[in-house]
């Protein structure tokens, strides 16, 4: 370069030119701080939302249908297989069968939990009587002794057809209703010689037979 030539500095980029406005710098700092605050907040919010979604997911997700079955066989929708007809003695004493089911709520799935029991009696004409074994008074479990059902808690007694019995002493039977009969699948009973029952538990202490959901 010629030494006589005076050097001309490059023109500064427009961005580099200071505005000279004393308000500009604080405003820049404010915008920067707000931006940092918002981004920081979002970064902190994401894990919180992910945790919340996984916590609530069971409430909205698809649920496995719990199985319902008796000791002697499998379940089919609301029906449970209790026994073959041939395994029950004609006009014999009512037989007790536990009912097992899978319990499920939004977060837990617990298989094979006892949810009640039934008494089944085979009659002479190949019909069956089936009762829920829970006492309608306050929910104790009745037993079958000879020709009647008895509840050990407050001495309710029921005939084999489920009707209420009055004690010999005339003491009032505290149960508000007869034993709770259960619906039998008559087609399977007739065609397959098998006892399938619609198992339900009912509210206790009420005169009407009201199924629990
Ligand atoms: S629970 Fe059975 S008589 Fe009270």
PDB file of C-alpha atoms and ligand atoms in Angstrom:
ATOM      1  CA  UNK A   1       0.000   0.000   0.000  1.00  0.00           C
ATOM      2  CA  UNK A   2       1.154   3.469  -0.850  1.00  0.00           C
ATOM      3  CA  UNK A   3       2.324   5.235   2.324  1.00  0.00           C
ATOM      4  CA  UNK A   4       0.735   8.424   1.109  1.00  0.00           C
ATOM      5  CA  UNK A   5      -2.606   6.875   0.877  1.00  0.00           C
ATOM      6  CA  UNK A   6      -4.654   7.467   3.952  1.00  0.00           C
ATOM      7  CA  UNK A   7      -6.348   4.377   5.217  1.00  0.00           C
ATOM      8  CA  UNK A   8     -10.111   4.570   5.430  1.00  0.00           C
ATOM      9  CA  UNK A   9     -11.622   2.357   8.126  1.00  0.00           C
ATOM     10  CA  UNK A  10     -14.346  -0.073   7.046  1.00  0.00           C
ATOM     11  CA  UNK A  11     -17.817   1.218   7.629  1.00  0.00           C
ATOM     12  CA  UNK A  12     -19.242  -0.257  10.776  1.00  0.00           C
ATOM     13  CA  UNK A  13     -22.127  -2.672  10.389  1.00  0.00           C
ATOM     14  CA  UNK A  14     -25.478  -1.175  11.062  1.00  0.00           C
ATOM     15  CA  UNK A  15     -25.939  -3.538  14.080  1.00  0.00           C
ATOM     16  CA  UNK A  16     -22.756  -2.227  15.631  1.00  0.00           C
ATOM     17  CA  UNK A  17     -23.897   1.350  15.623  1.00  0.00           C
ATOM     18  CA  UNK A  18     -24.850   2.431  19.064  1.00  0.00           C
ATOM     19  CA  UNK A  19     -28.149   4.144  19.182  1.00  0.00           C
ATOM     20  CA  UNK A  20     -27.011   6.489  21.823  1.00  0.00           C
ATOM     21  CA  UNK A  21     -30.398   6.096  23.525  1.00  0.00           C
ATOM     22  CA  UNK A  22     -29.784   5.649  27.280  1.00  0.00           C
ATOM     23  CA  UNK A  23     -33.065   3.660  27.612  1.00  0.00           C
ATOM     24  CA  UNK A  24     -32.078   0.909  25.161  1.00  0.00           C
ATOM     25  CA  UNK A  25     -29.614  -1.060  27.342  1.00  0.00           C
ATOM     26  CA  UNK A  26     -31.967  -1.544  30.346  1.00  0.00           C
ATOM     27  CA  UNK A  27     -34.756  -2.585  27.945  1.00  0.00           C
ATOM     28  CA  UNK A  28     -32.463  -5.189  26.363  1.00  0.00           C
ATOM     29  CA  UNK A  29     -31.585  -6.551  29.791  1.00  0.00           C
ATOM     30  CA  UNK A  30     -35.251  -6.729  30.725  1.00  0.00           C
ATOM     31  CA  UNK A  31     -36.165  -8.661  27.563  1.00  0.00           C
ATOM     32  CA  UNK A  32     -33.226 -11.011  28.089  1.00  0.00           C
ATOM     33  CA  UNK A  33     -34.183 -11.673  31.700  1.00  0.00           C
ATOM     34  CA  UNK A  34     -37.829 -12.271  30.818  1.00  0.00           C
ATOM     35  CA  UNK A  35     -36.823 -14.667  28.041  1.00  0.00           C
ATOM     36  CA  UNK A  36     -34.564 -16.577  30.439  1.00  0.00           C
ATOM     37  CA  UNK A  37     -37.343 -16.720  32.981  1.00  0.00           C
ATOM     38  CA  UNK A  38     -39.877 -18.093  30.468  1.00  0.00           C
ATOM     39  CA  UNK A  39     -37.478 -20.690  29.060  1.00  0.00           C
ATOM     40  CA  UNK A  40     -36.440 -21.740  32.579  1.00  0.00           C
ATOM     41  CA  UNK A  41     -40.095 -22.065  33.561  1.00  0.00           C
ATOM     42  CA  UNK A  42     -40.873 -24.214  30.517  1.00  0.00           C
ATOM     43  CA  UNK A  43     -37.883 -26.451  31.169  1.00  0.00           C
ATOM     44  CA  UNK A  44     -39.076 -26.983  34.744  1.00  0.00           C
ATOM     45  CA  UNK A  45     -42.674 -27.538  33.652  1.00  0.00           C
ATOM     46  CA  UNK A  46     -41.949 -30.365  31.196  1.00  0.00           C
ATOM     47  CA  UNK A  47     -40.905 -32.971  33.811  1.00  0.00           C
ATOM     48  CA  UNK A  48     -43.856 -31.914  35.966  1.00  0.00           C
ATOM     49  CA  UNK A  49     -46.296 -32.477  33.082  1.00  0.00           C
ATOM     50  CA  UNK A  50     -44.690 -35.803  32.166  1.00  0.00           C
ATOM     51  CA  UNK A  51     -45.059 -36.968  35.798  1.00  0.00           C
ATOM     52  CA  UNK A  52     -48.669 -35.791  35.932  1.00  0.00           C
ATOM     53  CA  UNK A  53     -49.570 -37.559  32.681  1.00  0.00           C
ATOM     54  CA  UNK A  54     -48.034 -40.858  33.818  1.00  0.00           C
ATOM     55  CA  UNK A  55     -49.819 -40.558  37.183  1.00  0.00           C
ATOM     56  CA  UNK A  56     -53.211 -39.954  35.599  1.00  0.00           C
ATOM     57  CA  UNK A  57     -52.746 -42.282  32.627  1.00  0.00           C
ATOM     58  CA  UNK A  58     -54.388 -45.320  34.326  1.00  0.00           C
ATOM     59  CA  UNK A  59     -57.596 -43.321  34.713  1.00  0.00           C
ATOM     60  CA  UNK A  60     -57.908 -42.874  30.956  1.00  0.00           C
ATOM     61  CA  UNK A  61     -56.116 -45.939  29.612  1.00  0.00           C
ATOM     62  CA  UNK A  62     -57.847 -49.099  28.471  1.00  0.00           C
ATOM     63  CA  UNK A  63     -58.551 -51.501  31.323  1.00  0.00           C
ATOM     64  CA  UNK A  64     -58.179 -55.244  31.344  1.00  0.00           C
ATOM     65  CA  UNK A  65     -61.540 -56.843  32.107  1.00  0.00           C
ATOM     66  CA  UNK A  66     -61.310 -58.577  35.488  1.00  0.00           C
ATOM     67  CA  UNK A  67     -62.076 -62.292  35.455  1.00  0.00           C
ATOM     68  CA  UNK A  68     -64.838 -63.727  37.583  1.00  0.00           C
ATOM     69  CA  UNK A  69     -64.834 -67.420  38.360  1.00  0.00           C
ATOM     70  CA  UNK A  70     -65.758 -69.991  40.953  1.00  0.00           C
ATOM     71  CA  UNK A  71     -63.541 -72.571  42.547  1.00  0.00           C
ATOM     72  CA  UNK A  72     -64.632 -75.162  40.032  1.00  0.00           C
ATOM     73  CA  UNK A  73     -64.289 -73.380  36.719  1.00  0.00           C
ATOM     74  CA  UNK A  74     -63.876 -70.340  34.546  1.00  0.00           C
ATOM     75  CA  UNK A  75     -65.854 -67.160  34.121  1.00  0.00           C
ATOM     76  CA  UNK A  76     -67.751 -65.845  31.125  1.00  0.00           C
ATOM     77  CA  UNK A  77     -68.805 -62.193  31.285  1.00  0.00           C
ATOM     78  CA  UNK A  78     -70.943 -61.926  34.422  1.00  0.00           C
ATOM     79  CA  UNK A  79     -71.556 -65.664  34.662  1.00  0.00           C
ATOM     80  CA  UNK A  80     -69.442 -68.068  36.635  1.00  0.00           C
ATOM     81  CA  UNK A  81     -69.301 -71.809  36.306  1.00  0.00           C
ATOM     82  CA  UNK A  82     -69.955 -73.316  39.705  1.00  0.00           C
ATOM     83  CA  UNK A  83     -70.062 -77.043  39.115  1.00  0.00           C
ATOM     84  CA  UNK A  84     -71.298 -79.797  36.881  1.00  0.00           C
ATOM     85  CA  UNK A  85     -74.806 -80.954  37.749  1.00  0.00           C
ATOM     86  CA  UNK A  86     -73.562 -84.513  38.104  1.00  0.00           C
ATOM     87  CA  UNK A  87     -71.222 -83.509  40.946  1.00  0.00           C
ATOM     88  CA  UNK A  88     -74.213 -82.474  43.087  1.00  0.00           C
ATOM     89  CA  UNK A  89     -76.273 -85.014  44.963  1.00  0.00           C
ATOM     90  CA  UNK A  90     -79.983 -84.932  44.150  1.00  0.00           C
ATOM     91  CA  UNK A  91     -81.865 -83.408  47.091  1.00  0.00           C
ATOM     92  CA  UNK A  92     -78.582 -83.338  48.987  1.00  0.00           C
ATOM     93  CA  UNK A  93     -77.462 -80.642  51.405  1.00  0.00           C
ATOM     94  CA  UNK A  94     -76.594 -77.298  49.755  1.00  0.00           C
ATOM     95  CA  UNK A  95     -72.905 -77.177  48.821  1.00  0.00           C
ATOM     96  CA  UNK A  96     -70.789 -74.086  49.433  1.00  0.00           C
ATOM     97  CA  UNK A  97     -68.524 -72.785  46.640  1.00  0.00           C
ATOM     98  CA  UNK A  98     -66.157 -69.821  47.039  1.00  0.00           C
ATOM     99  CA  UNK A  99     -66.194 -67.196  44.303  1.00  0.00           C
ATOM    100  CA  UNK A 100     -62.841 -65.796  43.243  1.00  0.00           C
ATOM    101  CA  UNK A 101     -62.275 -62.775  41.022  1.00  0.00           C
ATOM    102  CA  UNK A 102     -59.601 -60.384  39.828  1.00  0.00           C
ATOM    103  CA  UNK A 103     -59.928 -57.000  41.472  1.00  0.00           C
ATOM    104  CA  UNK A 104     -58.987 -53.876  39.596  1.00  0.00           C
ATOM    105  CA  UNK A 105     -59.010 -50.147  40.126  1.00  0.00           C
ATOM    106  CA  UNK A 106     -57.260 -47.430  38.142  1.00  0.00           C
ATOM    107  CA  UNK A 107     -53.806 -48.260  39.517  1.00  0.00           C
ATOM    108  CA  UNK A 108     -53.921 -51.823  40.792  1.00  0.00           C
ATOM    109  CA  UNK A 109     -54.728 -55.222  39.324  1.00  0.00           C
ATOM    110  CA  UNK A 110     -54.958 -57.941  41.989  1.00  0.00           C
ATOM    111  CA  UNK A 111     -55.789 -61.415  40.678  1.00  0.00           C
ATOM    112  CA  UNK A 112     -57.540 -64.238  42.503  1.00  0.00           C
ATOM    113  CA  UNK A 113     -59.260 -62.417  45.345  1.00  0.00           C
ATOM    114  CA  UNK A 114     -62.192 -64.041  47.218  1.00  0.00           C
ATOM    115  CA  UNK A 115     -65.285 -61.914  46.652  1.00  0.00           C
ATOM    116  CA  UNK A 116     -67.945 -64.139  48.188  1.00  0.00           C
ATOM    117  CA  UNK A 117     -69.452 -67.594  48.132  1.00  0.00           C
ATOM    118  CA  UNK A 118     -72.585 -69.345  46.955  1.00  0.00           C
ATOM    119  CA  UNK A 119     -74.673 -72.264  48.182  1.00  0.00           C
ATOM    120  CA  UNK A 120     -75.995 -74.607  45.506  1.00  0.00           C
ATOM    121  CA  UNK A 121     -78.588 -77.306  46.043  1.00  0.00           C
ATOM    122  CA  UNK A 122     -79.684 -79.762  43.377  1.00  0.00           C
ATOM    123  CA  UNK A 123     -83.397 -80.570  43.457  1.00  0.00           C
ATOM    124  CA  UNK A 124     -85.121 -83.730  42.283  1.00  0.00           C
ATOM    125  CA  UNK A 125     -86.254 -82.315  38.938  1.00  0.00           C
ATOM    126  CA  UNK A 126     -82.668 -81.330  37.989  1.00  0.00           C
ATOM    127  CA  UNK A 127     -83.339 -77.732  38.941  1.00  0.00           C
ATOM    128  CA  UNK A 128     -80.947 -75.974  41.266  1.00  0.00           C
ATOM    129  CA  UNK A 129     -81.293 -73.393  44.009  1.00  0.00           C
ATOM    130  CA  UNK A 130     -78.437 -70.948  44.343  1.00  0.00           C
ATOM    131  CA  UNK A 131     -78.004 -68.399  47.128  1.00  0.00           C
ATOM    132  CA  UNK A 132     -75.373 -65.848  47.906  1.00  0.00           C
ATOM    133  CA  UNK A 133     -73.791 -67.021  51.172  1.00  0.00           C
ATOM    134  CA  UNK A 134     -73.724 -63.512  52.647  1.00  0.00           C
ATOM    135  CA  UNK A 135     -76.284 -62.816  55.367  1.00  0.00           C
ATOM    136  CA  UNK A 136     -78.583 -59.942  54.276  1.00  0.00           C
ATOM    137  CA  UNK A 137     -78.615 -58.576  57.834  1.00  0.00           C
ATOM    138  CA  UNK A 138     -75.054 -57.299  58.197  1.00  0.00           C
ATOM    139  CA  UNK A 139     -72.888 -59.307  55.836  1.00  0.00           C
ATOM    140  CA  UNK A 140     -71.629 -62.279  57.860  1.00  0.00           C
ATOM    141  CA  UNK A 141     -71.273 -65.589  56.090  1.00  0.00           C
ATOM    142  CA  UNK A 142     -74.051 -68.115  56.669  1.00  0.00           C
ATOM    143  CA  UNK A 143     -73.477 -71.835  56.995  1.00  0.00           C
ATOM    144  CA  UNK A 144     -75.774 -74.719  56.185  1.00  0.00           C
ATOM    145  CA  UNK A 145     -76.534 -77.015  59.072  1.00  0.00           C
ATOM    146  CA  UNK A 146     -78.930 -79.860  58.350  1.00  0.00           C
ATOM    147  CA  UNK A 147     -82.122 -78.420  56.952  1.00  0.00           C
ATOM    148  CA  UNK A 148     -81.454 -74.705  57.428  1.00  0.00           C
ATOM    149  CA  UNK A 149     -78.959 -71.911  56.928  1.00  0.00           C
ATOM    150  CA  UNK A 150     -77.670 -70.174  60.058  1.00  0.00           C
ATOM    151  CA  UNK A 151     -75.843 -66.951  60.572  1.00  0.00           C
ATOM    152  CA  UNK A 152     -73.466 -66.994  63.565  1.00  0.00           C
ATOM    153  CA  UNK A 153     -73.400 -63.221  64.056  1.00  0.00           C
ATOM    154  CA  UNK A 154     -76.934 -62.412  65.259  1.00  0.00           C
ATOM    155  CA  UNK A 155     -78.666 -65.768  64.877  1.00  0.00           C
ATOM    156  CA  UNK A 156     -80.607 -65.295  61.672  1.00  0.00           C
ATOM    157  CA  UNK A 157     -81.882 -68.550  60.260  1.00  0.00           C
ATOM    158  CA  UNK A 158     -83.240 -69.410  56.807  1.00  0.00           C
ATOM    159  CA  UNK A 159     -85.003 -72.418  55.352  1.00  0.00           C
ATOM    160  CA  UNK A 160     -83.410 -74.269  52.425  1.00  0.00           C
ATOM    161  CA  UNK A 161     -85.620 -72.261  50.048  1.00  0.00           C
ATOM    162  CA  UNK A 162     -84.031 -69.088  51.475  1.00  0.00           C
ATOM    163  CA  UNK A 163     -87.065 -67.865  53.409  1.00  0.00           C
ATOM    164  CA  UNK A 164     -86.600 -66.428  56.881  1.00  0.00           C
ATOM    165  CA  UNK A 165     -87.137 -68.725  59.858  1.00  0.00           C
ATOM    166  CA  UNK A 166     -88.299 -67.663  63.280  1.00  0.00           C
ATOM    167  CA  UNK A 167     -86.544 -69.315  66.180  1.00  0.00           C
ATOM    168  CA  UNK A 168     -88.432 -71.756  68.394  1.00  0.00           C
ATOM    169  CA  UNK A 169     -88.278 -69.214  71.201  1.00  0.00           C
ATOM    170  CA  UNK A 170     -90.088 -66.748  68.976  1.00  0.00           C
ATOM    171  CA  UNK A 171     -87.049 -64.490  68.819  1.00  0.00           C
ATOM    172  CA  UNK A 172     -87.253 -62.100  65.878  1.00  0.00           C
ATOM    173  CA  UNK A 173     -85.060 -62.912  62.912  1.00  0.00           C
ATOM    174  CA  UNK A 174     -82.942 -59.745  62.466  1.00  0.00           C
ATOM    175  CA  UNK A 175     -82.468 -60.219  58.728  1.00  0.00           C
ATOM    176  CA  UNK A 176     -84.560 -57.689  56.780  1.00  0.00           C
ATOM    177  CA  UNK A 177     -85.134 -60.107  53.869  1.00  0.00           C
ATOM    178  CA  UNK A 178     -84.701 -63.742  52.807  1.00  0.00           C
ATOM    179  CA  UNK A 179     -81.369 -65.062  51.565  1.00  0.00           C
ATOM    180  CA  UNK A 180     -80.382 -63.539  48.228  1.00  0.00           C
ATOM    181  CA  UNK A 181     -81.082 -65.981  45.418  1.00  0.00           C
ATOM    182  CA  UNK A 182     -78.901 -65.830  42.299  1.00  0.00           C
ATOM    183  CA  UNK A 183     -79.873 -66.205  38.672  1.00  0.00           C
ATOM    184  CA  UNK A 184     -78.962 -69.534  37.043  1.00  0.00           C
ATOM    185  CA  UNK A 185     -78.249 -69.968  33.329  1.00  0.00           C
ATOM    186  CA  UNK A 186     -81.096 -72.371  32.552  1.00  0.00           C
ATOM    187  CA  UNK A 187     -79.864 -73.140  29.034  1.00  0.00           C
ATOM    188  CA  UNK A 188     -76.470 -74.354  30.209  1.00  0.00           C
ATOM    189  CA  UNK A 189     -78.112 -76.234  33.027  1.00  0.00           C
ATOM    190  CA  UNK A 190     -80.399 -78.089  30.619  1.00  0.00           C
ATOM    191  CA  UNK A 191     -78.137 -78.543  27.617  1.00  0.00           C
ATOM    192  CA  UNK A 192     -74.681 -78.821  29.207  1.00  0.00           C
ATOM    193  CA  UNK A 193     -75.708 -80.160  32.622  1.00  0.00           C
ATOM    194  CA  UNK A 194     -73.599 -77.413  34.183  1.00  0.00           C
ATOM    195  CA  UNK A 195     -74.426 -74.842  36.832  1.00  0.00           C
ATOM    196  CA  UNK A 196     -73.552 -71.319  35.680  1.00  0.00           C
ATOM    197  CA  UNK A 197     -74.608 -68.426  37.870  1.00  0.00           C
ATOM    198  CA  UNK A 198     -74.816 -64.667  37.595  1.00  0.00           C
ATOM    199  CA  UNK A 199     -72.884 -63.786  40.732  1.00  0.00           C
ATOM    200  CA  UNK A 200     -73.835 -60.573  42.529  1.00  0.00           C
ATOM    201  CA  UNK A 201     -73.337 -59.124  45.973  1.00  0.00           C
ATOM    202  CA  UNK A 202     -76.181 -57.092  47.467  1.00  0.00           C
ATOM    203  CA  UNK A 203     -76.448 -54.286  49.979  1.00  0.00           C
ATOM    204  CA  UNK A 204     -77.105 -55.582  53.478  1.00  0.00           C
ATOM    205  CA  UNK A 205     -79.523 -54.207  56.074  1.00  0.00           C
ATOM    206  CA  UNK A 206     -82.185 -53.292  53.494  1.00  0.00           C
ATOM    207  CA  UNK A 207     -85.571 -54.804  52.815  1.00  0.00           C
ATOM    208  CA  UNK A 208     -85.109 -54.600  49.066  1.00  0.00           C
ATOM    209  CA  UNK A 209     -82.518 -56.713  47.267  1.00  0.00           C
ATOM    210  CA  UNK A 210     -80.280 -54.103  45.700  1.00  0.00           C
ATOM    211  CA  UNK A 211     -77.184 -55.270  43.804  1.00  0.00           C
ATOM    212  CA  UNK A 212     -73.821 -53.637  44.426  1.00  0.00           C
ATOM    213  CA  UNK A 213     -72.216 -52.336  41.261  1.00  0.00           C
TER     214      UNK A 213
HETATM  215  S1  LIG B   1     -75.146 -60.611  60.108  1.00  0.00           S
HETATM  216 FE1  LIG B   1     -76.310 -62.394  60.036  1.00  0.00          FE
HETATM  217  S2  LIG B   1     -77.730 -62.155  61.594  1.00  0.00           S
HETATM  218 FE2  LIG B   1     -76.598 -60.335  61.655  1.00  0.00          FE
END
